[in-house]
PDB file of C-alpha atoms in Angstrom:
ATOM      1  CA  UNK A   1      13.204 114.196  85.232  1.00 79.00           C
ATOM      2  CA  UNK A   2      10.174 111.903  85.090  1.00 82.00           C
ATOM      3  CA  UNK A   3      10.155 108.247  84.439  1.00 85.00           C
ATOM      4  CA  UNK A   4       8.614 107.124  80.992  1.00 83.00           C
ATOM      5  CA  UNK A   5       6.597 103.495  81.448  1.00 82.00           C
ATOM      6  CA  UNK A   6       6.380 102.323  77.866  1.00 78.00           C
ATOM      7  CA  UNK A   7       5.267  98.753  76.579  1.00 79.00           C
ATOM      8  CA  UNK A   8       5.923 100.256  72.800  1.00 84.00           C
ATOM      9  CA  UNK A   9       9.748 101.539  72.905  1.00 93.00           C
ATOM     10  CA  UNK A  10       9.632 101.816  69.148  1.00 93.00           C
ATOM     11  CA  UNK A  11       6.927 103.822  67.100  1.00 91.00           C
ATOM     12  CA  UNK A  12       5.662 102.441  63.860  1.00 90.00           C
ATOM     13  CA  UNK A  13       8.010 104.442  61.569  1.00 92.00           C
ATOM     14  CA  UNK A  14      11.063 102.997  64.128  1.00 94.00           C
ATOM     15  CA  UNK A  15      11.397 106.296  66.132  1.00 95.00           C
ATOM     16  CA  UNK A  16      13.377 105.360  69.684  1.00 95.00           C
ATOM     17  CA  UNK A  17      12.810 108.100  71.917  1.00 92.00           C
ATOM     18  CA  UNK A  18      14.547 107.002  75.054  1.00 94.00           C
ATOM     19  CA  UNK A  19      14.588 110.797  76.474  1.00 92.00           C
ATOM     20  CA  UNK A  20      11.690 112.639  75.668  1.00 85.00           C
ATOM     21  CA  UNK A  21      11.460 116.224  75.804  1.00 82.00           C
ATOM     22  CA  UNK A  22      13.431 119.876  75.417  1.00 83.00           C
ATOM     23  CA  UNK A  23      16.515 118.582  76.229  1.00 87.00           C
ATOM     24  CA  UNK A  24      18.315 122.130  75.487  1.00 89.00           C
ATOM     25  CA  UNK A  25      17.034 125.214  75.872  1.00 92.00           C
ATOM     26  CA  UNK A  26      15.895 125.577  72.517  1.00 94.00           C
ATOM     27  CA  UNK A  27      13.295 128.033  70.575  1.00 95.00           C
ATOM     28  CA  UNK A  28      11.616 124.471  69.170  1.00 92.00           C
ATOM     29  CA  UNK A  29       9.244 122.796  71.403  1.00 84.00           C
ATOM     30  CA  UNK A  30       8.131 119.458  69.749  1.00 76.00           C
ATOM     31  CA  UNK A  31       5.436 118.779  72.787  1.00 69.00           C
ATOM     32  CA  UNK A  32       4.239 120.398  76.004  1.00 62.00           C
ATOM     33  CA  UNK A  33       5.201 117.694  78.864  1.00 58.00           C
ATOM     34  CA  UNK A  34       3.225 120.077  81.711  1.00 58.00           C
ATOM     35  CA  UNK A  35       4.499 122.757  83.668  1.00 55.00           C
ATOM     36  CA  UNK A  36       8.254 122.623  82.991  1.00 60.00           C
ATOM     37  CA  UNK A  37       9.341 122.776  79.518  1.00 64.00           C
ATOM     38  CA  UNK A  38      12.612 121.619  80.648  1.00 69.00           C
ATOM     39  CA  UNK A  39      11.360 118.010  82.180  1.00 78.00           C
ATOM     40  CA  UNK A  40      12.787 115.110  80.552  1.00 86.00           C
ATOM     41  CA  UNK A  41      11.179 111.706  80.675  1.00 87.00           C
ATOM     42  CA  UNK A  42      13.287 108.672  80.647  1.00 92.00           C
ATOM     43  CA  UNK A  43      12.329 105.371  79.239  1.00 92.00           C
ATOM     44  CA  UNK A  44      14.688 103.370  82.193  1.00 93.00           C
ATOM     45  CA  UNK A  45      14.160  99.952  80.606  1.00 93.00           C
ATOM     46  CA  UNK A  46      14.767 101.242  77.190  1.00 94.00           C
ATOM     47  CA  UNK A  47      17.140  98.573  76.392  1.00 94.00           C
ATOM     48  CA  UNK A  48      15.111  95.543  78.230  1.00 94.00           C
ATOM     49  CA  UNK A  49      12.040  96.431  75.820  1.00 95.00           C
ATOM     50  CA  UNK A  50      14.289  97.084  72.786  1.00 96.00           C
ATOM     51  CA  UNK A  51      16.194  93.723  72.874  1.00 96.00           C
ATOM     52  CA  UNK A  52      13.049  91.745  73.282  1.00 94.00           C
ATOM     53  CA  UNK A  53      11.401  93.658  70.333  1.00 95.00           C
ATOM     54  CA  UNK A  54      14.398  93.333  67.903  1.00 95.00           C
ATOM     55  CA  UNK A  55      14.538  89.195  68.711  1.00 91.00           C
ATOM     56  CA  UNK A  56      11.579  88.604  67.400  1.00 91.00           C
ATOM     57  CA  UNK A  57      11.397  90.867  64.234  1.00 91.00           C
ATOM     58  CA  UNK A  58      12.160  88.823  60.750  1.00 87.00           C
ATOM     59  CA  UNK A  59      13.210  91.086  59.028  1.00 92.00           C
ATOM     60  CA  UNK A  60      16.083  94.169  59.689  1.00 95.00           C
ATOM     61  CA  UNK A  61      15.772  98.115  58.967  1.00 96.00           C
ATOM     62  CA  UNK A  62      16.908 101.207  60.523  1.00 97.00           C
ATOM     63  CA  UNK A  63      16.070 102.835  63.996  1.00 97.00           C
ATOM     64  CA  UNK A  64      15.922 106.765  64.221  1.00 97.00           C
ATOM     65  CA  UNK A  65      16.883 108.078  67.418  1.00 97.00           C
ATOM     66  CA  UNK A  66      16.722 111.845  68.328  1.00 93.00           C
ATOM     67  CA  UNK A  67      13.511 112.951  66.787  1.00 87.00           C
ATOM     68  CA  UNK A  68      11.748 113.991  70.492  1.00 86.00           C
ATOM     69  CA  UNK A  69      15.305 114.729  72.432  1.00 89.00           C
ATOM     70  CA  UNK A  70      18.736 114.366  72.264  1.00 94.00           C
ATOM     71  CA  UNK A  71      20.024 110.707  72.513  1.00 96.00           C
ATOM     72  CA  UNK A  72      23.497 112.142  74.555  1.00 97.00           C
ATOM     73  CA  UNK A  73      21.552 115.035  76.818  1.00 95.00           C
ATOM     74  CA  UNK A  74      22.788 115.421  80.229  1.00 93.00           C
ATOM     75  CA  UNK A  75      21.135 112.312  81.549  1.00 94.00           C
ATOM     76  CA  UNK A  76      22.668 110.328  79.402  1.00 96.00           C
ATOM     77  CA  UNK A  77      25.900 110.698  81.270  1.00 94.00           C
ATOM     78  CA  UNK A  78      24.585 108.962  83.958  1.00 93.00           C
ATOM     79  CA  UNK A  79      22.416 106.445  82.844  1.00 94.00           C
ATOM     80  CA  UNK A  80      24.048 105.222  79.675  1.00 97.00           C
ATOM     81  CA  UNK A  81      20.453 104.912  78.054  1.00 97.00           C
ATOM     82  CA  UNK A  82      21.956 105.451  74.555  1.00 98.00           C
ATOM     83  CA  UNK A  83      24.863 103.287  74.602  1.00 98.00           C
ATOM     84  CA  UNK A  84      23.088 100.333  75.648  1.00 98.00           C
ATOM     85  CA  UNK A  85      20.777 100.708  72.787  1.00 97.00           C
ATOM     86  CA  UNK A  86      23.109 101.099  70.760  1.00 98.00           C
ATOM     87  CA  UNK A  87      24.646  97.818  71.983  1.00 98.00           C
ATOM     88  CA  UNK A  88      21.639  96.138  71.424  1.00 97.00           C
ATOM     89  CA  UNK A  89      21.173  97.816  67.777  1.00 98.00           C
ATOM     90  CA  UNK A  90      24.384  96.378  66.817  1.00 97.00           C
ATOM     91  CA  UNK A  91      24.075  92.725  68.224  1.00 96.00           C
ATOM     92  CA  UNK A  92      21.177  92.219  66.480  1.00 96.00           C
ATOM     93  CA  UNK A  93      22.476  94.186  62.767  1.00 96.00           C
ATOM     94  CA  UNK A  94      20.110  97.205  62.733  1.00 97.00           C
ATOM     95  CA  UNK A  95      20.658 100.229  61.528  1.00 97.00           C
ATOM     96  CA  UNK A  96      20.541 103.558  63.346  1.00 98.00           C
ATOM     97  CA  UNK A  97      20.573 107.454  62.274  1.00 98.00           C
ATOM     98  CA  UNK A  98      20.553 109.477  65.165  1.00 98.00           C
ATOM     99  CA  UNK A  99      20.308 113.201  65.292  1.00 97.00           C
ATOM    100  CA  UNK A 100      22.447 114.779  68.254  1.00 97.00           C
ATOM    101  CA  UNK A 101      24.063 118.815  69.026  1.00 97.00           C
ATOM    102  CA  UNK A 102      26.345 116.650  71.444  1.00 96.00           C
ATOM    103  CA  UNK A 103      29.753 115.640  71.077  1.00 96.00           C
ATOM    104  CA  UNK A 104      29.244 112.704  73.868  1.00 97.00           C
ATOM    105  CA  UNK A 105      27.951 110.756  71.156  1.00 98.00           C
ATOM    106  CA  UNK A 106      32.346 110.251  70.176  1.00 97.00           C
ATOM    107  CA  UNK A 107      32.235 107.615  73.835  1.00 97.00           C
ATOM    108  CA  UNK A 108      30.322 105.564  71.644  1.00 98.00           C
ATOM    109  CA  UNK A 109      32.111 105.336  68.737  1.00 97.00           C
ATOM    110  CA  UNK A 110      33.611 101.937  69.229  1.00 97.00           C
ATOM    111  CA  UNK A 111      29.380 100.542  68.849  1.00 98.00           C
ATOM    112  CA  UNK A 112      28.856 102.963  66.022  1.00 98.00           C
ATOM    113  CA  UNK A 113      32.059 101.598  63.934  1.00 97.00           C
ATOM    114  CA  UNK A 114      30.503  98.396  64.900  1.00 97.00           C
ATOM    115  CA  UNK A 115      27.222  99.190  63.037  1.00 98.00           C
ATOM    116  CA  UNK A 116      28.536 100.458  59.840  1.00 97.00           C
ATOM    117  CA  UNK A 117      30.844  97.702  59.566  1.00 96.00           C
ATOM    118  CA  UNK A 118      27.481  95.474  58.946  1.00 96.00           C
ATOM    119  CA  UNK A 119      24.576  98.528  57.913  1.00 96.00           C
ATOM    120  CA  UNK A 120      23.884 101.853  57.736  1.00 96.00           C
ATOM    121  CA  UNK A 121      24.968 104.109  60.771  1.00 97.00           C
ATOM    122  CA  UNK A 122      24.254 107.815  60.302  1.00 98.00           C
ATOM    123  CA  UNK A 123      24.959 110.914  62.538  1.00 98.00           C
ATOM    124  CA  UNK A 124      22.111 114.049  61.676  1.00 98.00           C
ATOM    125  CA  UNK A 125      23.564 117.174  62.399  1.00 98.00           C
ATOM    126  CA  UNK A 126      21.741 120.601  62.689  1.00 97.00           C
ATOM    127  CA  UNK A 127      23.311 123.997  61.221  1.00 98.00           C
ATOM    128  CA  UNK A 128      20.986 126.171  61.620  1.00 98.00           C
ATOM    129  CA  UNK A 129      23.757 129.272  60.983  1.00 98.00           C
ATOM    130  CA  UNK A 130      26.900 129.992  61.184  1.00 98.00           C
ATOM    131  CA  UNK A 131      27.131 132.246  64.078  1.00 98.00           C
ATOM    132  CA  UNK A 132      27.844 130.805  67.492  1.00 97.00           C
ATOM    133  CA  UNK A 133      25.786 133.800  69.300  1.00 97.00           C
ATOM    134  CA  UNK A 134      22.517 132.993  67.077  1.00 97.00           C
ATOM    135  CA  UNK A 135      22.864 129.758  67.512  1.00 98.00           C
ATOM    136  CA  UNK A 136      22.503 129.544  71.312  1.00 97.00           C
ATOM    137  CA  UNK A 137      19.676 131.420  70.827  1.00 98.00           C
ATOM    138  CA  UNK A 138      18.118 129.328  68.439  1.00 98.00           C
ATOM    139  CA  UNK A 139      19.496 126.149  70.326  1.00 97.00           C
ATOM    140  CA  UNK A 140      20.342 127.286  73.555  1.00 94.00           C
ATOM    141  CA  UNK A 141      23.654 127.446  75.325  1.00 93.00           C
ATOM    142  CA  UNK A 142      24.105 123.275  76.241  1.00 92.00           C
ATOM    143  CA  UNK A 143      24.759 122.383  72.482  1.00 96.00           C
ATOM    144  CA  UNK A 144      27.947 121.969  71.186  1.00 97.00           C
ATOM    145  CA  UNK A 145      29.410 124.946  69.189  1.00 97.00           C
ATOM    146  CA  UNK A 146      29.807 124.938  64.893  1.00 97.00           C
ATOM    147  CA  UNK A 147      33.805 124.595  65.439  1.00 97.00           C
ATOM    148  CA  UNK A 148      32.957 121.633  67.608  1.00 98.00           C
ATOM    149  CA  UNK A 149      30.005 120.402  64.879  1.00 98.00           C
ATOM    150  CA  UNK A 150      32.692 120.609  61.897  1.00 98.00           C
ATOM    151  CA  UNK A 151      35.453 118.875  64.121  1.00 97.00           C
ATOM    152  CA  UNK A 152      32.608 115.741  64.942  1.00 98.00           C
ATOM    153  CA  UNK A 153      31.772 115.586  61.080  1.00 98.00           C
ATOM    154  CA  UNK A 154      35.550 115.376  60.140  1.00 97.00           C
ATOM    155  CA  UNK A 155      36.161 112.997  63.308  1.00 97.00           C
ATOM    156  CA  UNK A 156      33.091 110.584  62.299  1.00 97.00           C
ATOM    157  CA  UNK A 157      33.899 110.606  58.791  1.00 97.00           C
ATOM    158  CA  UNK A 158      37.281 109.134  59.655  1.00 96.00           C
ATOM    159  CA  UNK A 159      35.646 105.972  60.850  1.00 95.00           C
ATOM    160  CA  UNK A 160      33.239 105.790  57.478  1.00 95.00           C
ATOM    161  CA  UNK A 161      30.125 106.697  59.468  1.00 97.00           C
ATOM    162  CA  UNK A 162      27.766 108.991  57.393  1.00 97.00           C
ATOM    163  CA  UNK A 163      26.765 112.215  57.818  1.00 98.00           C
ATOM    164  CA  UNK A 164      23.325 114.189  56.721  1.00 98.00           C
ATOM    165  CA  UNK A 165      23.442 117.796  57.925  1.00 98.00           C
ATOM    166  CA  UNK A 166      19.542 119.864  58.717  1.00 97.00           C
ATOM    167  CA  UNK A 167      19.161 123.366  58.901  1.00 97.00           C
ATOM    168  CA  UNK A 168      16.249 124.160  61.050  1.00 93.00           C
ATOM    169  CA  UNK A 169      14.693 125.574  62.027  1.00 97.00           C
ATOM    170  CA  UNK A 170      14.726 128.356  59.262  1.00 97.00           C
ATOM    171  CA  UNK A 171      13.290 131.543  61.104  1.00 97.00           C
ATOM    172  CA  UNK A 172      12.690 134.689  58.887  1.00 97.00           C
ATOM    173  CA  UNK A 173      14.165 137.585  59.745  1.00 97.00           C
ATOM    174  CA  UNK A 174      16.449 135.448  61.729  1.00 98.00           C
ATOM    175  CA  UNK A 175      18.426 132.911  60.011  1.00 98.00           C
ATOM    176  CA  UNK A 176      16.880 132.437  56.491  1.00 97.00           C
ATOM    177  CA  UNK A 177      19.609 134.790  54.866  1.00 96.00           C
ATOM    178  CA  UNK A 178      22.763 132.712  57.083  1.00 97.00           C
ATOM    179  CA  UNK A 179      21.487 129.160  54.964  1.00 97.00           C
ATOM    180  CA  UNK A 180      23.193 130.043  51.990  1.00 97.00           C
ATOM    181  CA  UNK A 181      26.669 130.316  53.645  1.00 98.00           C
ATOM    182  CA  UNK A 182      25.881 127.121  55.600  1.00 98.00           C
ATOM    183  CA  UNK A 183      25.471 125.338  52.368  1.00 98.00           C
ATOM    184  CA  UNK A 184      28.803 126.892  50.658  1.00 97.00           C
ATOM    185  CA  UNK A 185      30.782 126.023  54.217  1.00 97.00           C
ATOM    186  CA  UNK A 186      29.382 121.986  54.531  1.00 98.00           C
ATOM    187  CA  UNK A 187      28.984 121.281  50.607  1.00 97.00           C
ATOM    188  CA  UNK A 188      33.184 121.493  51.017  1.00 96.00           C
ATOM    189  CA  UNK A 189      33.204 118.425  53.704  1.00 96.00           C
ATOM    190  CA  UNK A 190      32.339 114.701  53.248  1.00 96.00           C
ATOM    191  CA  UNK A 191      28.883 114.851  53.713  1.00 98.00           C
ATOM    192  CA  UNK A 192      25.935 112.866  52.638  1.00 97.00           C
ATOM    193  CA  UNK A 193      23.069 115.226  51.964  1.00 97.00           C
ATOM    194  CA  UNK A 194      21.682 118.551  53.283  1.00 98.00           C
ATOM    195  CA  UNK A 195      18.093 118.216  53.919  1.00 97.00           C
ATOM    196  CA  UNK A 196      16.469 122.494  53.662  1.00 96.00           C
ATOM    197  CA  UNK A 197      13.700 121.706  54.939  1.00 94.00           C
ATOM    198  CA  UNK A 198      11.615 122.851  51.870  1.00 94.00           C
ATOM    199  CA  UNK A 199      12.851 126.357  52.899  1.00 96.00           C
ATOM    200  CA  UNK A 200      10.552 126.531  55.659  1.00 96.00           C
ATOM    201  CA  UNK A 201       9.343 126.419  59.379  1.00 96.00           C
ATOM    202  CA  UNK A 202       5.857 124.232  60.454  1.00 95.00           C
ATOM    203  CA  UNK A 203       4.943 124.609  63.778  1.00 94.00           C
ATOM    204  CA  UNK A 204       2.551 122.473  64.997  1.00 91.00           C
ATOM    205  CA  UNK A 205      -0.588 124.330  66.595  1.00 92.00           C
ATOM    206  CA  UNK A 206      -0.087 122.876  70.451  1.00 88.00           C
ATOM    207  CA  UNK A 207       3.994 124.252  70.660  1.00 90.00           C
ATOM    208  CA  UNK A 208       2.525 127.536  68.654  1.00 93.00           C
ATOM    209  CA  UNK A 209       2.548 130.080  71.394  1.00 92.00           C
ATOM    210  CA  UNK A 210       5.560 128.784  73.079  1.00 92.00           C
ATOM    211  CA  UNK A 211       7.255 129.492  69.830  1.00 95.00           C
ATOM    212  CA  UNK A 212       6.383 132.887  69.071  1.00 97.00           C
ATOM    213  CA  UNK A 213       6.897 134.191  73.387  1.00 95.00           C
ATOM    214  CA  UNK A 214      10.979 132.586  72.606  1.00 96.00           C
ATOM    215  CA  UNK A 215      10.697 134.182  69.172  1.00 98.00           C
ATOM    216  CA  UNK A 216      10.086 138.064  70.542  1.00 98.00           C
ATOM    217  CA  UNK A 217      11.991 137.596  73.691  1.00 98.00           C
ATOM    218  CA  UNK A 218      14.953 136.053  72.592  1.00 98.00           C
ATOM    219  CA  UNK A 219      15.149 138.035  69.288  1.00 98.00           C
ATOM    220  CA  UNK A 220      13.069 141.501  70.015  1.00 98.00           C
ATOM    221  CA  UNK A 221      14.006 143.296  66.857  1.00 98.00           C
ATOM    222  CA  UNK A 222      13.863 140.176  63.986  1.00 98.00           C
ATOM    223  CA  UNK A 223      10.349 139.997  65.716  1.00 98.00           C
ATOM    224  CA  UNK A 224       9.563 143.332  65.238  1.00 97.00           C
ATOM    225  CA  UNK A 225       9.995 143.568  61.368  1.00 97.00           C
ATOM    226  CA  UNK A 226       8.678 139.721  61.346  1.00 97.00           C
ATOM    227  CA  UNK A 227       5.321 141.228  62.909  1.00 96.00           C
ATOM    228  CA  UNK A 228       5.114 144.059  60.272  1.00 96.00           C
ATOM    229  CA  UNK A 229       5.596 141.225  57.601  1.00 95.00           C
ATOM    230  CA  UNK A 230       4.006 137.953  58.901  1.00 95.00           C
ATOM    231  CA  UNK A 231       0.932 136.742  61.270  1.00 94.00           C
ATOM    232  CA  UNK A 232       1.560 134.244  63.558  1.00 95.00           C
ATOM    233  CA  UNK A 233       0.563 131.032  61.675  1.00 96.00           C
ATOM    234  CA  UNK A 234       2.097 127.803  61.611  1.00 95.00           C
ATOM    235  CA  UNK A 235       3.739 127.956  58.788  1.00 96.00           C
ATOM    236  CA  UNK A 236       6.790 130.649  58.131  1.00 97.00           C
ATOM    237  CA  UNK A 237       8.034 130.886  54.551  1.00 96.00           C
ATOM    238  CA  UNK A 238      11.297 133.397  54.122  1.00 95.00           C
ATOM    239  CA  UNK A 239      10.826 136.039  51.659  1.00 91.00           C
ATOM    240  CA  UNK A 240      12.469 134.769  48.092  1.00 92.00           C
ATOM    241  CA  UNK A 241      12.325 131.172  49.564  1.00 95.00           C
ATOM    242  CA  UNK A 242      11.281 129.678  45.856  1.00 95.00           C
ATOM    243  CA  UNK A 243      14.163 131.018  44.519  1.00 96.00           C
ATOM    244  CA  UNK A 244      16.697 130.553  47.691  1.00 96.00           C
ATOM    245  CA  UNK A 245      16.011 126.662  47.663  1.00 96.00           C
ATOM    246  CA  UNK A 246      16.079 126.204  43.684  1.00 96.00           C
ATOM    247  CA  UNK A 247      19.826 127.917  44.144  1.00 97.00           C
ATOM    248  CA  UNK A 248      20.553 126.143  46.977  1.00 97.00           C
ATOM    249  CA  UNK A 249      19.363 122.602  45.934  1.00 96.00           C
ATOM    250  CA  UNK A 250      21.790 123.120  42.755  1.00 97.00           C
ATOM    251  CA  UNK A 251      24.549 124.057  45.086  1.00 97.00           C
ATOM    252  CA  UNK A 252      24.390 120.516  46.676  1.00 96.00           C
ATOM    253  CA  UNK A 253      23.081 118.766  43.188  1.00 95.00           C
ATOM    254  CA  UNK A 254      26.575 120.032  41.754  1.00 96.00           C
ATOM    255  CA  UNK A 255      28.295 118.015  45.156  1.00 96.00           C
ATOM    256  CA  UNK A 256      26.459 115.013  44.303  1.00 96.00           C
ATOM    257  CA  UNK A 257      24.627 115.602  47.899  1.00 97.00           C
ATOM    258  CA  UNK A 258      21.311 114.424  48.758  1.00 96.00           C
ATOM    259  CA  UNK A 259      19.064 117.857  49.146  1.00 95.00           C
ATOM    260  CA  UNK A 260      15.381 116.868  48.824  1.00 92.00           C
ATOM    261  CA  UNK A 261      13.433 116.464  52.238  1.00 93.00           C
ATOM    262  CA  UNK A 262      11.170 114.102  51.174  1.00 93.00           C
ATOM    263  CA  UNK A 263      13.711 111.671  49.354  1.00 93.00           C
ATOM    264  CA  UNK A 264      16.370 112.054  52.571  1.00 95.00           C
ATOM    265  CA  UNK A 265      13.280 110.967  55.222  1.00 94.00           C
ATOM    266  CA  UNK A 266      13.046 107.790  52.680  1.00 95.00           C
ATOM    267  CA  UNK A 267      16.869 107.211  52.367  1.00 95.00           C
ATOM    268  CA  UNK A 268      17.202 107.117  55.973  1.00 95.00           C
ATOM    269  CA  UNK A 269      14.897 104.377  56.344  1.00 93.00           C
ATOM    270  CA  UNK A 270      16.021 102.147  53.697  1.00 94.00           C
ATOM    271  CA  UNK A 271      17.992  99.159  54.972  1.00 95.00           C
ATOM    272  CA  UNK A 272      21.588  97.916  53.470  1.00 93.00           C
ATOM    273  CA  UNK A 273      23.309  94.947  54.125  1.00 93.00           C
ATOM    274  CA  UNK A 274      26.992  95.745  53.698  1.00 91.00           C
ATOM    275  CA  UNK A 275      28.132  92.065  54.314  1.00 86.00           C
ATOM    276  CA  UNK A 276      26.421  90.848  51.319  1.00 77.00           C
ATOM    277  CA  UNK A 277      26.202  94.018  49.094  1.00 51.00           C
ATOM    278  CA  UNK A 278      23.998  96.821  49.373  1.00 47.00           C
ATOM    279  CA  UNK A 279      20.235  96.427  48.535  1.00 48.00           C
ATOM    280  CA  UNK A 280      18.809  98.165  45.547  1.00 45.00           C
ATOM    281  CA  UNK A 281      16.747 101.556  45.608  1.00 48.00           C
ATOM    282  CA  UNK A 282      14.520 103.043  44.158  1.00 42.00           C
ATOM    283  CA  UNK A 283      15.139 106.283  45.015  1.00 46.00           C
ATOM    284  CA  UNK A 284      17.285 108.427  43.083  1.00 45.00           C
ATOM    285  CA  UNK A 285      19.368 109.657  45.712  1.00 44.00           C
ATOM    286  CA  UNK A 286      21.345 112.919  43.669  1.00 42.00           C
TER     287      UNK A 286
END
């Protein structure tokens, strides 16, 4: 662990990354942080800088935590990082999505209630696939398990706070043929939306080779057709992945879910005021 010192604890699209880095041992590396791929900076006065930011703002929206490490990673247990932003998030009637593989985010459920009592408070969960042994691989073995991901939906849903569901990362050879029984299994539970990530995997040129050394080592024979099939670029599009999505994207459309990357990334920043009515779109969320 390594200590963050920050004067910007928000980016400009609202990102609060109070842990930053692989915070599970997962085939995804969103940076290199140096030698270890496993060192996790900490933003200690994450909550000092986020208070005296959210003061003096005019107007409110929504803060998206998770997007460079898990808010409720094993540090979190000891320093409490999350909850006291969320405390903050609350007092001041902000919004928050956060995207999590942990179940510690249920301590904090009395905050989160308190949120979408007033705004929008959303939980992002990842399904990669169904099966628990390819998804420690994919994830590694410190995220929570798909019983334990179905139990937290039903659990969170039961005090009216939302749910959107990814599946990445969508590895050929892999996972891409498991999607389509994710999608039957979630379309069944009270979900928002289930973002497919256009059906593909970018991976950005500086986490490239990281990728593809956890690709063959942690699955040797998917690799091997993969690499009779596919270079190693940074982009990975399943075979038939036109036609998977259109089938899949009607699957949810028929739900009345939310399936389109591009209009979920705008939904999730759109503020509503619950205490006064909720504040018109123009997005066309089906």
């Amino acid at each position: 662990m390594y200590t963050i010192e920050s004067r910007n604890i928000l980016t400009p699209q609202n990102g609060l990354n109070i842990y930053r880095g692989r915070t599970e041992n997962s085939i995804m590396l969103t940076e290199i942080p140096g030698a270890d791929s496993m060192d996790i900076g900490v933003k200690v006065d994450a909550t000092e800088l986020l208070a005296g930011v959210l003061r003096t703002r005019r107007n409110k929206s929504i803060i998206l935590m998770g997007n460079m490490g898990d808010p409720y990673n094993e540090l979190e247990k000891e320093y409490g990082l999350t909850r006291n932003a969320l405390k903050v998030i609350e007092m001041n009637d902000y919004g928050v999505v956060i995207s999590t593989k942990r179940d510690l985010i249920e301590r904090d459920m009395d905050i989160l209630k308190g949120i979408t009592s007033k705004t929008k408070c959303v939980v992002e969960l990842s399904f990669p696939t169904l099966d628990e042994n390819k998804l420690r691989l994919i994830e590694g073995e410190e995220v929570i398990s798909i019983k334990d991901r179905l139990r937290l939906i039903s659990l969170l849903r039961k005090q009216d706070i939302d749910i959107l569901i990814t599946t990445g990362p969508i590895i050929p050879y892999v996972n891409d043929s498991d999607i389509r029984e994710v999608v039957q299994c979630l379309v069944q539970y009270d979900i928002l939306g289930i973002d497919l990530m256009d059906y593909r995997l970018a991976i950005k040129k500086s986490v490239r080779e990281f990728f593809y050394n956890e690709f063959r080592e942690r699955f040797p024979k998917e690799y091997k057709v993969f690499s009779d099939n596919y270079e190693e670029t940074g982009e990975l599009i399943p075979p038939n992945a036109k036609e998977e999505l259109e089938a899949l994207q009607n699957i949810c459309k028929d739900k009345g879910l939310m399936v389109s990357s591009q209009k979920i990334k705008a939904w999730k920043r759109q503020y509503e005021n619950k205490t006064v009515g909720s504040q018109l779109s123009i997005f066309d969320i089906a």
